[in-house]
Short mmCIF file of C-alpha atoms in Angstrom, two decimals:
data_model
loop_
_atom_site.label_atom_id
_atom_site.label_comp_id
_atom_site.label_asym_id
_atom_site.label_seq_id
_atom_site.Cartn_x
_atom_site.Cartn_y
_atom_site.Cartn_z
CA UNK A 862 91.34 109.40 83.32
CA UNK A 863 89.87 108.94 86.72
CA UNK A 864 86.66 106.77 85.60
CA UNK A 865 89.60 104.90 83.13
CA UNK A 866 91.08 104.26 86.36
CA UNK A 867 88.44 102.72 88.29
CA UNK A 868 87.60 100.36 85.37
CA UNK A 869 91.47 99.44 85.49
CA UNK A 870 91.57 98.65 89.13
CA UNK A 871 88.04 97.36 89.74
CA UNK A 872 86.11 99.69 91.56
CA UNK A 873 83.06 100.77 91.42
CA UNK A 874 83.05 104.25 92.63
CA UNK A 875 85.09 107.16 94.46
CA UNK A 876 84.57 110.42 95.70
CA UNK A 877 87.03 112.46 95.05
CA UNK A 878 87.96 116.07 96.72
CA UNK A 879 91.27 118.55 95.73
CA UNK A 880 92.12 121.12 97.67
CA UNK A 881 94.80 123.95 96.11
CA UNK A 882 96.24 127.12 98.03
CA UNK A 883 94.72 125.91 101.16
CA UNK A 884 91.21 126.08 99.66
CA UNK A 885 88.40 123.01 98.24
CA UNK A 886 89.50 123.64 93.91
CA UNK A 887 87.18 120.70 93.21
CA UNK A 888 85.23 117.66 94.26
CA UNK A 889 83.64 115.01 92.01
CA UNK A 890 81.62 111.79 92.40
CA UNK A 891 83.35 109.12 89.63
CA UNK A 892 81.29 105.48 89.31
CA UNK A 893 78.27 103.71 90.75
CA UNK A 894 77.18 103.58 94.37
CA UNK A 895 75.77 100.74 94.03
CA UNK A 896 76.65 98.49 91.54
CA UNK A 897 73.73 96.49 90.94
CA UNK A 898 71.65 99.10 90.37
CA UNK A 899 73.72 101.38 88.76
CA UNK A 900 73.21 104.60 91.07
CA UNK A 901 76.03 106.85 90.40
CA UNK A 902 78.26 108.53 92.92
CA UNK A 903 77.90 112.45 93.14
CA UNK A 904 79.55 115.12 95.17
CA UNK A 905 76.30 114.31 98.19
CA UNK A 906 77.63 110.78 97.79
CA UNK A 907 77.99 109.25 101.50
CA UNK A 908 80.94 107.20 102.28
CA UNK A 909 82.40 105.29 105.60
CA UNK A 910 85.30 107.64 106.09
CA UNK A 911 86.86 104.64 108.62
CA UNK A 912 89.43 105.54 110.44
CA UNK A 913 89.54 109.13 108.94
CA UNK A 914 87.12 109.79 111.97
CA UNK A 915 90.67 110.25 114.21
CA UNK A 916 92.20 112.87 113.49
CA UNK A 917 88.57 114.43 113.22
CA UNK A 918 88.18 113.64 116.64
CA UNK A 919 91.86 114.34 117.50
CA UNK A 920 91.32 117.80 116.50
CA UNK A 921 88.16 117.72 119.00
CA UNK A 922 90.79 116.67 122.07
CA UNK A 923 92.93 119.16 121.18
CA UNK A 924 90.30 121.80 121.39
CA UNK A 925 89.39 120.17 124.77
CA UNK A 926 93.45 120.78 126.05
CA UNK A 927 93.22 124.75 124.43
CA UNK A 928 90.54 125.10 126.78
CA UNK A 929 92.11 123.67 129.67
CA UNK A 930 89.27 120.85 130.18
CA UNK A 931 91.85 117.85 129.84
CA UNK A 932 95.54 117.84 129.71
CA UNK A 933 97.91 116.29 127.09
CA UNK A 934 99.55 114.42 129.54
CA UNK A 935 96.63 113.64 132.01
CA UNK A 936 96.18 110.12 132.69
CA UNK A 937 93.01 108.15 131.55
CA UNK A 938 92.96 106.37 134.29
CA UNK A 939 92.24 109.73 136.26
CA UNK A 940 89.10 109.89 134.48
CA UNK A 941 87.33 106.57 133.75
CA UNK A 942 88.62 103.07 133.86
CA UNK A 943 87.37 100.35 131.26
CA UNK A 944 85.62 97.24 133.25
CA UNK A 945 87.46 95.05 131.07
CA UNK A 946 90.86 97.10 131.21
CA UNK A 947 93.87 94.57 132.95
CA UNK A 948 94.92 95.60 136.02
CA UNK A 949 98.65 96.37 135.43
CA UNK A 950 100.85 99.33 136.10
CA UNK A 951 101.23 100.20 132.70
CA UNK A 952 97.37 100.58 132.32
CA UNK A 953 98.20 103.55 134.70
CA UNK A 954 100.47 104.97 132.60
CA UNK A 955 98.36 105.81 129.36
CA UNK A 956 97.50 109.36 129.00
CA UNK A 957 95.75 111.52 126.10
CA UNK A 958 99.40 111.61 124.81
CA UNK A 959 99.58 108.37 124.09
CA UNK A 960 96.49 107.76 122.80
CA UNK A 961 96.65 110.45 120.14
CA UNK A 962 100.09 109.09 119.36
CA UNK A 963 99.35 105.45 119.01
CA UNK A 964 102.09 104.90 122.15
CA UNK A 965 99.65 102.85 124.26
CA UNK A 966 100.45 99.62 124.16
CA UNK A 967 97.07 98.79 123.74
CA UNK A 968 95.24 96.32 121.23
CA UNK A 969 93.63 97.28 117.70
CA UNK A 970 90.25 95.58 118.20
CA UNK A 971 89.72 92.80 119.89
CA UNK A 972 86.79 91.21 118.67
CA UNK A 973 89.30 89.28 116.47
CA UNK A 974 90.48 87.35 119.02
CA UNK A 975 88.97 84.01 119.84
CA UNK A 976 87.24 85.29 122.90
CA UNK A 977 86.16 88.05 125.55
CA UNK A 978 90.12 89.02 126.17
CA UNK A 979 90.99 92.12 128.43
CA UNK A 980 91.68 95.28 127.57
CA UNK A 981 96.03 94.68 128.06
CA UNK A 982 98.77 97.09 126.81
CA UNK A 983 101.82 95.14 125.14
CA UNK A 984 104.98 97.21 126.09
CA UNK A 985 105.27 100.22 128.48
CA UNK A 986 102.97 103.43 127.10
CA UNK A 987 105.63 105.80 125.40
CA UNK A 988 108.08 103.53 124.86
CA UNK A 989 106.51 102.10 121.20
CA UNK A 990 103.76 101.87 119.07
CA UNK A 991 100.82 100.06 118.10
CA UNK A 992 97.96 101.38 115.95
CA UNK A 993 94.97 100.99 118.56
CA UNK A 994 91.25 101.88 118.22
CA UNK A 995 90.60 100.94 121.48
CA UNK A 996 93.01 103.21 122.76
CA UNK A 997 90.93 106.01 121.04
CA UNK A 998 87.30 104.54 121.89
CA UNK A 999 88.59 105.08 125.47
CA UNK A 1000 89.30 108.56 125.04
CA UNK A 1001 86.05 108.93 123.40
CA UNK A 1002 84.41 107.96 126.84
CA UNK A 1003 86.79 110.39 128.72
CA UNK A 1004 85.77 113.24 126.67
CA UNK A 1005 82.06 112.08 126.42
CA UNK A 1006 82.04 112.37 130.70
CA UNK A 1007 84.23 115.41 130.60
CA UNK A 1008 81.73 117.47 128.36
CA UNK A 1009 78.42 115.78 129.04
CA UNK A 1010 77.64 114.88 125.35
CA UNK A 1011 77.78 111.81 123.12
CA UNK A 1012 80.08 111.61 120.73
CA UNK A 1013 78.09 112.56 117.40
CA UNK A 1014 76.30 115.72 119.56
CA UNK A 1015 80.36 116.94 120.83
CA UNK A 1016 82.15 116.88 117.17
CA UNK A 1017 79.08 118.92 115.75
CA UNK A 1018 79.08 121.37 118.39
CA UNK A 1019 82.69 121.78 118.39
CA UNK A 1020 83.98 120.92 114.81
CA UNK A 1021 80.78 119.90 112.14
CA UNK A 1022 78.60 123.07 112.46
CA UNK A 1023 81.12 125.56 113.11
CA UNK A 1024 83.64 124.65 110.41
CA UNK A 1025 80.47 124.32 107.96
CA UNK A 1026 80.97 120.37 107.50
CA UNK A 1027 77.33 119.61 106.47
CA UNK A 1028 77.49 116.29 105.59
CA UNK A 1029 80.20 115.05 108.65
CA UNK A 1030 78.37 112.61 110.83
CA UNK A 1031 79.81 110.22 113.32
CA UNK A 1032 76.86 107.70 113.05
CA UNK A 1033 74.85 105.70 110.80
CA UNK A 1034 71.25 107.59 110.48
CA UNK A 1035 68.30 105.70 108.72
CA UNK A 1036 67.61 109.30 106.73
CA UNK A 1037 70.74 109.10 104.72
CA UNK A 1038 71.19 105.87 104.26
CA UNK A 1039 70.00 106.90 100.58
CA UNK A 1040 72.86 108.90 99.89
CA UNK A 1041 75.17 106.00 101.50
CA UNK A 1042 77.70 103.95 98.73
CA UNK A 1043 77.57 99.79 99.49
CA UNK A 1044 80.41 97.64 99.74
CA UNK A 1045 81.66 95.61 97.05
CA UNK A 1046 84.17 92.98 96.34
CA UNK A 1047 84.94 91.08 93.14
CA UNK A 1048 84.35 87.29 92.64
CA UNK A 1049 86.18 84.15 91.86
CA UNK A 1050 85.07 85.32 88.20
CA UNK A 1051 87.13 88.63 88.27
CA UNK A 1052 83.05 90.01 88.42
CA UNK A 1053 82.24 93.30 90.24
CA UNK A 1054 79.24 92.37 93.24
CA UNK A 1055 77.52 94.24 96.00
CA UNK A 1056 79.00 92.49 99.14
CA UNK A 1057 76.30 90.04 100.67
CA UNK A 1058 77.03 91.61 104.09
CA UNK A 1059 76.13 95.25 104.44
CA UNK A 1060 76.90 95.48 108.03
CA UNK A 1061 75.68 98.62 108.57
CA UNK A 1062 72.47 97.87 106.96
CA UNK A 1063 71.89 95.08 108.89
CA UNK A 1064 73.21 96.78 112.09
CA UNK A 1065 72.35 100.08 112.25
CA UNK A 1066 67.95 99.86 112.26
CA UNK A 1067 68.17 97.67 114.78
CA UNK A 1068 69.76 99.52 117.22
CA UNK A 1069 67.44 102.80 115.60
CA UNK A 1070 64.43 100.74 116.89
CA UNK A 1071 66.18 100.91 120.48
CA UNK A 1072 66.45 104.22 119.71
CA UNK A 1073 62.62 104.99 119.08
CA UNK A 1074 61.58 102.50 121.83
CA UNK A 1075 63.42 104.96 124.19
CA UNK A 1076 62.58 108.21 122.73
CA UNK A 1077 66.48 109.11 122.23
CA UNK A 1078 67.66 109.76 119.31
CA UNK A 1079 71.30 107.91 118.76
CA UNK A 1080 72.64 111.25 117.48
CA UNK A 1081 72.81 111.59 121.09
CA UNK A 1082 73.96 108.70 122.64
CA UNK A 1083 77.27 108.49 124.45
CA UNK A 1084 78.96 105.04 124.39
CA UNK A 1085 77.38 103.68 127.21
CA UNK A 1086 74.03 103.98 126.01
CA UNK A 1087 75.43 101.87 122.95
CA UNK A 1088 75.97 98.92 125.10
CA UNK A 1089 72.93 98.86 126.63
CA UNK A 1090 71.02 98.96 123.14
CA UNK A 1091 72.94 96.40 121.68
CA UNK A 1092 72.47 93.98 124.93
CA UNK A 1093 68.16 95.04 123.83
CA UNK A 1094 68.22 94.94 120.36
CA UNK A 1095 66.78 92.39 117.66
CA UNK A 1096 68.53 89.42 117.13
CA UNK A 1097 70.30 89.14 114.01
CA UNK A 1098 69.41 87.04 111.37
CA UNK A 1099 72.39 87.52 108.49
CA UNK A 1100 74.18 83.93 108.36
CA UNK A 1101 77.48 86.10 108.73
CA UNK A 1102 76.64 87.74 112.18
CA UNK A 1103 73.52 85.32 113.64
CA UNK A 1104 76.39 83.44 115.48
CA UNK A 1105 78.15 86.30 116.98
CA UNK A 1106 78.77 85.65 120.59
CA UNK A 1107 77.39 88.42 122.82
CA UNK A 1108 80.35 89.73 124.12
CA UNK A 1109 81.26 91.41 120.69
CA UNK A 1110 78.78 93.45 119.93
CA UNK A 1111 79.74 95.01 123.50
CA UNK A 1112 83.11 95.81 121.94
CA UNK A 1113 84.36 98.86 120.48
CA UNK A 1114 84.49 97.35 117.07
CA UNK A 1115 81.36 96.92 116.68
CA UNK A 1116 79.91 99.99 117.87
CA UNK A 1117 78.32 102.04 114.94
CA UNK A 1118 79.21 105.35 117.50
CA UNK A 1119 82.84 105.11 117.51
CA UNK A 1120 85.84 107.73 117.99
CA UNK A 1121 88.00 105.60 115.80
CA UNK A 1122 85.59 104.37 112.77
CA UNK A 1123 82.10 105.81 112.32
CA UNK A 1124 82.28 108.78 110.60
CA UNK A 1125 79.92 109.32 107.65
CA UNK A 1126 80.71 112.28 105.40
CA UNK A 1127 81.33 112.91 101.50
CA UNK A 1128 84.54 113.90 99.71
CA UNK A 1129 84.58 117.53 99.67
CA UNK A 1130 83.59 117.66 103.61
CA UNK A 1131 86.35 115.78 104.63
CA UNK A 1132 88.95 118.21 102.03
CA UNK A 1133 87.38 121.35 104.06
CA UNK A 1134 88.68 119.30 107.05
CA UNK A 1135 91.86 118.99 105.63
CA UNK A 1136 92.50 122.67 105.35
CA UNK A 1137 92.00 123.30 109.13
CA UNK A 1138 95.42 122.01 109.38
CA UNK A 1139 96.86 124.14 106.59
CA UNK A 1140 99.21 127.05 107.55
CA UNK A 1141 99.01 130.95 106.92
CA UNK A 1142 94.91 131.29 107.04
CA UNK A 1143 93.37 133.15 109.47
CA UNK A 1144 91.86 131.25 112.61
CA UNK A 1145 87.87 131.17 113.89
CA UNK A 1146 87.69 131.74 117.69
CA UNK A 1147 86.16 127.86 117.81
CA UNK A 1148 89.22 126.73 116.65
CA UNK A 1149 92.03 125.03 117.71
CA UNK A 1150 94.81 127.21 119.02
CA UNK A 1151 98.24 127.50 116.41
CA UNK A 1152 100.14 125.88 119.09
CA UNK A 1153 97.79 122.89 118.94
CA UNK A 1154 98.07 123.32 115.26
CA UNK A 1155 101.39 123.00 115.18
CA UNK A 1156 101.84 120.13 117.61
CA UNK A 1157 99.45 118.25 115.47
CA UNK A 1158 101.58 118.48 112.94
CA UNK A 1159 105.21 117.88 114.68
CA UNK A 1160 106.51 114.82 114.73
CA UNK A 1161 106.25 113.24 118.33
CA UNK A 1162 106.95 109.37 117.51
CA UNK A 1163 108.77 107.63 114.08
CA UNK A 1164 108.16 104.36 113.09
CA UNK A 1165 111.15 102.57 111.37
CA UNK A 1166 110.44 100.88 107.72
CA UNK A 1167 112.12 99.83 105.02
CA UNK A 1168 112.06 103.02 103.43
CA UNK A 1169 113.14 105.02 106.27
CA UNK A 1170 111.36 106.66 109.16
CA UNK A 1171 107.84 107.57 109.04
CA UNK A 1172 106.63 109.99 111.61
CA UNK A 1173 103.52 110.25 113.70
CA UNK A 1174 101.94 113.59 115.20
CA UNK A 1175 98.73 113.99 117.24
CA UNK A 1176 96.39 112.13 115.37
CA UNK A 1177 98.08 112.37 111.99
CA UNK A 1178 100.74 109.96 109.87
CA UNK A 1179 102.88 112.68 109.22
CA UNK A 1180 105.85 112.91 106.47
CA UNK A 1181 109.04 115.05 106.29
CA UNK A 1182 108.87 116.81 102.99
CA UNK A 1183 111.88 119.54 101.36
CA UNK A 1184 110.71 122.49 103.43
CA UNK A 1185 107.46 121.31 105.83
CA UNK A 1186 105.51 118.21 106.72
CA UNK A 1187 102.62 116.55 104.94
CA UNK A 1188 99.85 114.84 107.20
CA UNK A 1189 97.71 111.38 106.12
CA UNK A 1190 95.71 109.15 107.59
CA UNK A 1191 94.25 106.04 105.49
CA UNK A 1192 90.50 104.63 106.52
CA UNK A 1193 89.74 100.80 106.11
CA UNK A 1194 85.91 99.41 106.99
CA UNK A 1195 85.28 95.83 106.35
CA UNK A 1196 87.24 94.52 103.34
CA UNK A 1197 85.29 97.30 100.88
CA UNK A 1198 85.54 100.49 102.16
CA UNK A 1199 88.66 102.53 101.82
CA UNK A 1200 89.70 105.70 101.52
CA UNK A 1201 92.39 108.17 102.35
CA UNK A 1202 93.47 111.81 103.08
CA UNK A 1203 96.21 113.59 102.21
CA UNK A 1204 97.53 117.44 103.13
CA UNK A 1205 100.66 118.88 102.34
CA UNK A 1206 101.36 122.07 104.14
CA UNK A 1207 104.47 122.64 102.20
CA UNK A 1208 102.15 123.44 98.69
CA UNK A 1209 98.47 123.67 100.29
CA UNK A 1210 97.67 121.16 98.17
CA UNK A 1211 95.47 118.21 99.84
CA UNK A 1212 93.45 115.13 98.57
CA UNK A 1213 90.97 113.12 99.69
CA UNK A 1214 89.56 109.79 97.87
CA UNK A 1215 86.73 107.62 99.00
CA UNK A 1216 85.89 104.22 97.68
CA UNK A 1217 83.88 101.04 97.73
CA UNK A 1218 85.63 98.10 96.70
CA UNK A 1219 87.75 95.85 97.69
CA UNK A 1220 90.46 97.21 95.52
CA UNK A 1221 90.49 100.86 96.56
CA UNK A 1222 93.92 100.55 98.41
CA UNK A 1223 95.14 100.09 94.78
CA UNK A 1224 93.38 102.89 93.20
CA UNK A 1225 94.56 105.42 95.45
CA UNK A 1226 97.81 104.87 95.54
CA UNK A 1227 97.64 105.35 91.87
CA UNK A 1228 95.74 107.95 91.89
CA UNK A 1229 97.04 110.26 94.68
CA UNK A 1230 101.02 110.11 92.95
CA UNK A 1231 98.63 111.17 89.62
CA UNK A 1232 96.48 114.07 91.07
CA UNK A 1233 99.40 115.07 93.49
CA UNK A 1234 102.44 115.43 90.76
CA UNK A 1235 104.64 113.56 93.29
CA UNK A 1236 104.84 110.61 95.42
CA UNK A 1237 104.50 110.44 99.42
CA UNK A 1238 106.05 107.25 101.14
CA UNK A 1239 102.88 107.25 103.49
CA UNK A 1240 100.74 106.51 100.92
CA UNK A 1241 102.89 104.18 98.50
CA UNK A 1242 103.65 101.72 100.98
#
């Protein structure tokens, strides 16, 4: 049914991950990596997980706040202040709160815009919402300076290697770009093609030859070191980024480090994940208190659509089911890479699909109300 599917909707691969009484049931690898060639997707399969990477790094802060090294409510300000961040008094106001809620104000990314634009917050933080990665790649630096390590080295101390996520990376690393699906698109001819652009591919060895030049590894860098690679690294050459101004690859969006974007991980990883949030198991010490379990999962801001009101907790879309909540988050990179997870903590049941084509946000959809048995407004609109 599932390969059926991806022949239906144009895809040419997913990994796929089920999770059943709060355990992984199954994961599978459906479809080619890589089109061209014909490499097929398996359960080591890497994909860009997108913005998956925040709750994964929500679940980080909230560790942080259990163990009293930043507060829920502490200001960001209090800690580190953006050189491009707009001086304003609601840029005083944002706090981890806000950030983990998507109250900040603050903009997506804003290497869209038509030039180097300040860091500005829209509305008063708390007051509404807009879906920022900035807001979270700011937080990123705050926790980077509060525990002394760069982003990838803090979620495998704290989450990765204790929770047994093998495969969860937060970078780009030149020894598994093997293992790593491509993008793809199809053409004018309804046709199936690798994407011409593989940013990452282009990207990411540039700044590794930084990385050997200085004799530190990027699994270590924080942020900071980021910008001063990319302001050091080869030019690029690719006819879609040789004309990049400077100024962008100094912005978050473009960081292949990033709090918001850059995790790397495969299906069943990411479902492992998943059950950290589920109810009724026993807790690890390194874990995240059931207070900050809970919270994660309580609704702390609604969003008003068409077909009613959709929740948000820390780091999580969240839905109001019959007796409990169910928690999502979708991932987009670049027009090819999407993917999405799903937890219901009602049934312990919990999904998680991965793709690489353009028409993944179709296939899910599909195939979540399929492997799920019902439908979840998060993930149908």
């Amino acid at each position: 049914m599932i390969l059926a599917k991806l022949v239906e909707y144009q895809v040419p691969g997913a990994g796929i991950a089920f999770v059943e009484n709060g355990r992984l049931a199954w994961e599978q690898g459906f479809g080619a990596k890589n089109w061209t060639t014909g490499d097929p997707v398996t359960r080591q399969t890497l994909f860009q997980a997108a913005s998956l990477s925040k709750p994964a790094f929500a679940y980080v802060v909230m560790q942080a706040i259990d163990k009293n090294e930043i507060g829920l409510d502490d200001k960001l300000t209090k800690y580190l202040r953006p050189v491009d961040l707009k001086p304003h008094r609601w840029s005083e106001q944002i706090t981890v709160r806000d950030v983990l809620q998507h109250t900040t104000g603050l903009q997506n990314w804003r290497e869209d815009a038509d030039g180097p634009d300040p860091l500005t917050p829209a509305f008063q933080p708390g007051t509404d919402s807009t879906y920022s990665g900035e807001a979270f790649h700011w937080l990123q630096r705050v926790m980077e300076q509060i525990t002394g390590l760069g982003l990838d080295a803090m979620m495998r101390e704290r989450l990765f290697q204790p929770a047994g996520l093998e495969d969860m990376r937060m970078l780009w690393e030149p020894g598994r770009d093997s293992r790593e699906v491509y993008g793809h698109k199809v053409d004018a001819e309804g046709a199936i093609i690798v994407d011409d652009l593989q940013f990452i591919r282009e990207h990411g060895p540039r700044l590794e030859e930084v990385a050997q030049r200085w004799g530190r590894p990027m699994n270590i860098w924080t942020a900071q070191d980021h910008v001063r690679a990319v302001a050091s690294m080869r030019p690029h050459t690719h006819s879609r980024l040789k004309d990049r101004p400077a100024w962008r690859w100094g912005r978050p969006g473009a960081f292949i480090i990033d709090s918001a974007s850059s995790l790397r991980c495969t299906a069943g990883d990411y479902a492992r994940f998943l059950c950290l949030m589920m109810p009724g198991r026993k807790r690890a010490p390194w874990e995240i208190t059931e207070q900050s379990r809970q919270a994660m999962l309580t609704p702390q801001f609604e969003l008003e659509i068409e077909q009613g009101r959709l929740p948000r907790g820390f780091g999580w879309g969240l839905e109001k089911r019959d007796n409990g909540v169910a928690y999502y988050h979708w991932g987009k990179n670049g027009p090819s890479h999407i993917s999405v997870a799903l937890g219901d903590a009602t049934t312990r049941k919990a999904i998680v699909i991965m793709t690489n084509g353009s028409n993944g946000n179709a296939l899910i959809k599909d195939l979540v109300t399929s492997l799920m048995g019902e439908e979840y407004i998060g993930i149908i609109t």
